[in-house]
Every structure is written in structure tokens, then in C-alpha cells.
Amino acid sequence: MLTPAELVWLIAAVAKGDEVAFERLYVATRAKLYGVVLRILRRQDLAEEVIQECYIKIWSSAGQFNPSLSSPITWMVSIARNRAIDLVRKRSEASLEDEPEAIEVASDTPDPLARREMNEELKRLLGCVGKLEPERQRLVLLAYYNGWSREQLAEKFNTPVNTVKTWLRRSMLEIRECLGLA
């Protein structure tokens, strides 16, 4: 993955209409954004559709990106996340959980782990996150699931950045211990 500075440069180039920069940005960030969207939608076909919409939005609003407000990946993840959540809200009458066969749609990129193994690992991980106190759960999920920076977390929790770092570190140690990785 590219550095945040390289991503900022690419977004600035995209804002000027640079298609080559847009392609590089897409290649560098697609996997991350797709993962976020797929976790929300749980359907590959819908996730791919939302990803297309996200990159159209990124192309059209690249000029509005302000690197002093957020990191490039955080900005792009928020676009992807919001699009996916909007779709879930629109489809609320037909739950995505009611269509398990849609989860099995073949992808053009192979999963690194078998679905069953991934589900078991995810269950274990979520169980360990669930053992954290509620505020620490929110902190961990905002940091590692939503991609919030420590500065954003410090503002959200009205706490110094160093305290946020300590909370995250301790929470991750607890999770590692729960998973038997400590």
C-alpha cells in the first residue's frame, strides 16, 4: 500500500482529472474499501456495485479532500462505508441475512482463507472484542474497523491522544491474550 503522503498526492492529481493517478489510487485502495463494504453488505455482488459508486464519488469529489481534516484512506473509507450503509437502509425491507445463497457468489479474486476458517476466526475475534468494556469496544471498532485516526478518536472520546494510544494498546493486548496469541 502507498504511504499517506503518496495517497494525498494521488488524490490531488485525481482532482485535476489525472486518469493515470486515479487508476493508481484505485489499485492501491480497492482491497481495503472492498473489505469494508463487504463486511457491511455481506454480499459480493452488492459490494462490487457499491465500490463502483464509491470510486465515481472519489473521482468527482477529490477536489474537496482536505488532508488536514483526515487521512486519505479514512476519507475514502468513510465514502465507502456511507454508501454501503445507505444501501442497507434502502434494502431494509429485505434483510441481507435472509439471502445466504448470495454470500456464496464467486469472486474474481480468491479469498486468502477458506470461508469456514474465516468465520471461525471472526467469531473468536468478535468474542474477544465483546469481552472489552463497552467504551473500549467502541474505541477498537472505530480505530480498526472504521479506520479512525488516533486524533479523531481523541476528539470523539474527549481525551488526550496519548491516552487513546494507551487504551488501544491495552485493548489489543487483552484481545491478543483472549485469542491465545500473547
Coordinates of C-alpha atoms in Angstrom, one line a residue:
M1 CA 0.0 0.0 0.0
L2 CA 1.1 3.5 -0.7
T3 CA 2.0 5.9 2.1
P4 CA -0.5 8.6 3.2
A5 CA 1.6 11.3 1.5
E6 CA 1.5 9.3 -1.8
L7 CA -2.2 8.9 -1.4
V8 CA -2.6 12.7 -0.8
W9 CA -0.6 13.3 -3.9
L10 CA -2.7 10.9 -6.0
I11 CA -6.0 12.4 -4.8
A12 CA -4.7 15.9 -5.7
A13 CA -3.8 14.6 -9.1
V14 CA -7.3 13.0 -9.4
A15 CA -8.8 16.3 -8.5
K16 CA -7.1 17.7 -11.6
G17 CA -8.6 15.0 -13.8
D18 CA -5.5 12.7 -14.0
E19 CA -6.8 9.3 -15.0
V20 CA -3.5 7.5 -14.5
A21 CA -3.4 8.8 -10.9
F22 CA -7.0 7.6 -10.5
E23 CA -6.0 4.2 -11.7
R24 CA -3.1 4.0 -9.3
L25 CA -5.3 5.2 -6.4
Y26 CA -7.9 2.5 -7.3
V27 CA -5.3 -0.3 -7.4
A28 CA -3.8 0.9 -4.1
T29 CA -7.0 1.2 -2.2
R30 CA -9.6 -1.2 -3.8
A31 CA -8.9 -4.1 -1.5
K32 CA -9.3 -2.0 1.7
L33 CA -12.5 -0.3 0.5
Y34 CA -13.9 -3.6 -0.8
G35 CA -13.3 -5.3 2.6
V36 CA -15.1 -2.5 4.4
V37 CA -18.1 -2.6 2.1
L38 CA -18.2 -6.4 2.0
R39 CA -18.3 -6.6 5.9
I40 CA -21.3 -4.3 5.9
L41 CA -23.2 -5.7 3.0
R42 CA -22.1 -9.4 3.3
R43 CA -22.8 -9.8 -0.5
Q44 CA -20.1 -9.7 -3.1
D45 CA -22.4 -8.6 -5.9
L46 CA -23.7 -5.6 -3.9
A47 CA -20.2 -4.8 -2.6
E48 CA -18.8 -4.6 -6.1
E49 CA -21.7 -2.3 -7.1
V50 CA -21.1 0.0 -4.2
I51 CA -17.3 0.0 -4.8
Q52 CA -18.0 1.3 -8.4
E53 CA -20.2 4.1 -6.9
C54 CA -17.5 4.9 -4.3
Y55 CA -14.9 5.5 -6.9
I56 CA -17.2 7.6 -9.0
K57 CA -17.8 9.7 -5.9
I58 CA -14.0 9.8 -5.2
W59 CA -13.3 10.9 -8.8
S60 CA -16.0 13.7 -8.6
S61 CA -15.2 14.9 -5.1
A62 CA -11.4 14.6 -5.0
G63 CA -11.1 18.3 -5.0
Q64 CA -12.9 18.5 -1.7
F65 CA -10.5 16.3 0.1
N66 CA -8.6 18.1 2.8
P67 CA -5.6 16.3 4.2
S68 CA -5.6 18.4 7.3
L69 CA -9.0 17.0 8.3
S70 CA -8.4 13.3 7.8
S71 CA -6.0 10.8 6.2
P72 CA -6.7 9.9 2.6
I73 CA -7.7 6.3 3.5
T74 CA -10.0 7.5 6.3
W75 CA -11.7 9.8 3.8
M76 CA -12.2 7.1 1.2
V77 CA -13.3 4.5 3.8
S78 CA -15.9 6.9 5.1
I79 CA -17.3 7.4 1.5
A80 CA -17.4 3.6 1.0
R81 CA -18.9 2.9 4.5
N82 CA -21.6 5.6 4.0
R83 CA -22.5 4.2 0.6
A84 CA -22.8 0.7 1.9
I85 CA -24.9 1.8 4.9
D86 CA -27.2 3.8 2.6
L87 CA -27.8 0.7 0.6
V88 CA -28.5 -1.4 3.7
R89 CA -31.0 1.2 4.7
K90 CA -32.7 1.2 1.3
R91 CA -32.9 -2.6 1.4
S92 CA -34.2 -2.8 5.0
E93 CA -37.4 -4.4 3.9
A94 CA -35.4 -7.4 2.6
S95 CA -32.7 -8.4 5.0
L96 CA -29.4 -9.4 3.6
E97 CA -29.2 -12.2 6.1
D98 CA -32.3 -13.8 4.5
E99 CA -30.3 -14.4 1.3
P100 CA -27.5 -16.8 2.4
E101 CA -27.0 -18.1 -1.2
A102 CA -26.0 -14.6 -2.2
I103 CA -23.0 -14.8 0.1
E104 CA -21.7 -17.7 -1.9
V105 CA -21.4 -15.8 -5.2
A106 CA -18.0 -16.5 -6.7
S107 CA -15.5 -13.7 -6.6
D108 CA -12.9 -12.9 -9.3
T109 CA -10.3 -12.7 -6.5
P110 CA -9.8 -15.8 -4.3
D111 CA -10.2 -15.5 -0.6
P112 CA -7.0 -15.9 1.4
L113 CA -8.7 -18.2 3.9
A114 CA -11.5 -20.6 3.4
R115 CA -14.8 -19.1 4.3
R116 CA -15.4 -21.6 7.2
E117 CA -12.0 -20.8 8.7
M118 CA -12.5 -17.1 8.3
N119 CA -15.9 -17.4 10.0
E120 CA -14.4 -19.3 13.0
E121 CA -11.6 -16.8 13.3
L122 CA -14.1 -13.9 13.1
K123 CA -16.3 -15.5 15.8
R124 CA -13.3 -15.9 18.1
L125 CA -12.2 -12.3 17.4
L126 CA -15.6 -10.8 18.0
G127 CA -16.0 -12.9 21.2
C128 CA -12.8 -11.4 22.5
V129 CA -13.7 -7.8 21.5
G130 CA -17.1 -8.4 23.2
K131 CA -15.2 -9.0 26.5
L132 CA -13.8 -5.5 26.5
E133 CA -15.8 -2.8 28.4
P134 CA -18.3 -1.1 26.1
E135 CA -16.3 2.2 25.7
R136 CA -13.1 0.2 24.7
Q137 CA -15.2 -1.9 22.3
R138 CA -16.3 1.3 20.5
L139 CA -12.7 2.6 20.5
V140 CA -11.3 -0.5 19.0
L141 CA -14.1 -0.8 16.4
L142 CA -13.8 2.9 15.4
A143 CA -10.0 2.5 15.1
Y144 CA -9.6 -0.8 13.4
Y145 CA -13.0 -1.3 11.6
N146 CA -13.8 2.2 10.6
G147 CA -10.2 3.4 10.2
W148 CA -10.4 6.4 12.6
S149 CA -7.1 8.1 13.4
R150 CA -5.9 8.5 17.0
E151 CA -6.5 12.2 16.7
Q152 CA -10.1 11.6 15.6
L153 CA -10.6 9.1 18.5
A154 CA -9.1 11.6 21.0
E155 CA -11.6 14.2 19.8
K156 CA -14.6 11.7 19.9
F157 CA -13.7 10.5 23.4
N158 CA -12.7 13.9 24.6
T159 CA -9.3 12.5 25.8
P160 CA -5.6 13.2 25.0
V161 CA -4.1 11.3 22.1
N162 CA -1.6 9.6 24.3
T163 CA -4.5 8.2 26.5
V164 CA -6.2 6.9 23.3
K165 CA -2.9 5.2 22.3
T166 CA -2.7 3.6 25.8
W167 CA -6.3 2.4 25.7
L168 CA -5.8 0.9 22.2
R169 CA -2.6 -0.8 23.2
R170 CA -4.2 -2.3 26.3
S171 CA -7.3 -3.3 24.5
M172 CA -5.3 -5.0 21.8
L173 CA -3.2 -6.8 24.5
E174 CA -6.4 -8.1 26.1
I175 CA -7.7 -9.3 22.7
R176 CA -4.4 -11.0 21.9
E177 CA -4.5 -12.7 25.3
C178 CA -8.0 -13.8 24.8
L179 CA -7.1 -15.3 21.4
G180 CA -4.1 -17.1 23.0
L181 CA -1.6 -15.0 21.0
A182 CA 0.1 -13.4 24.0

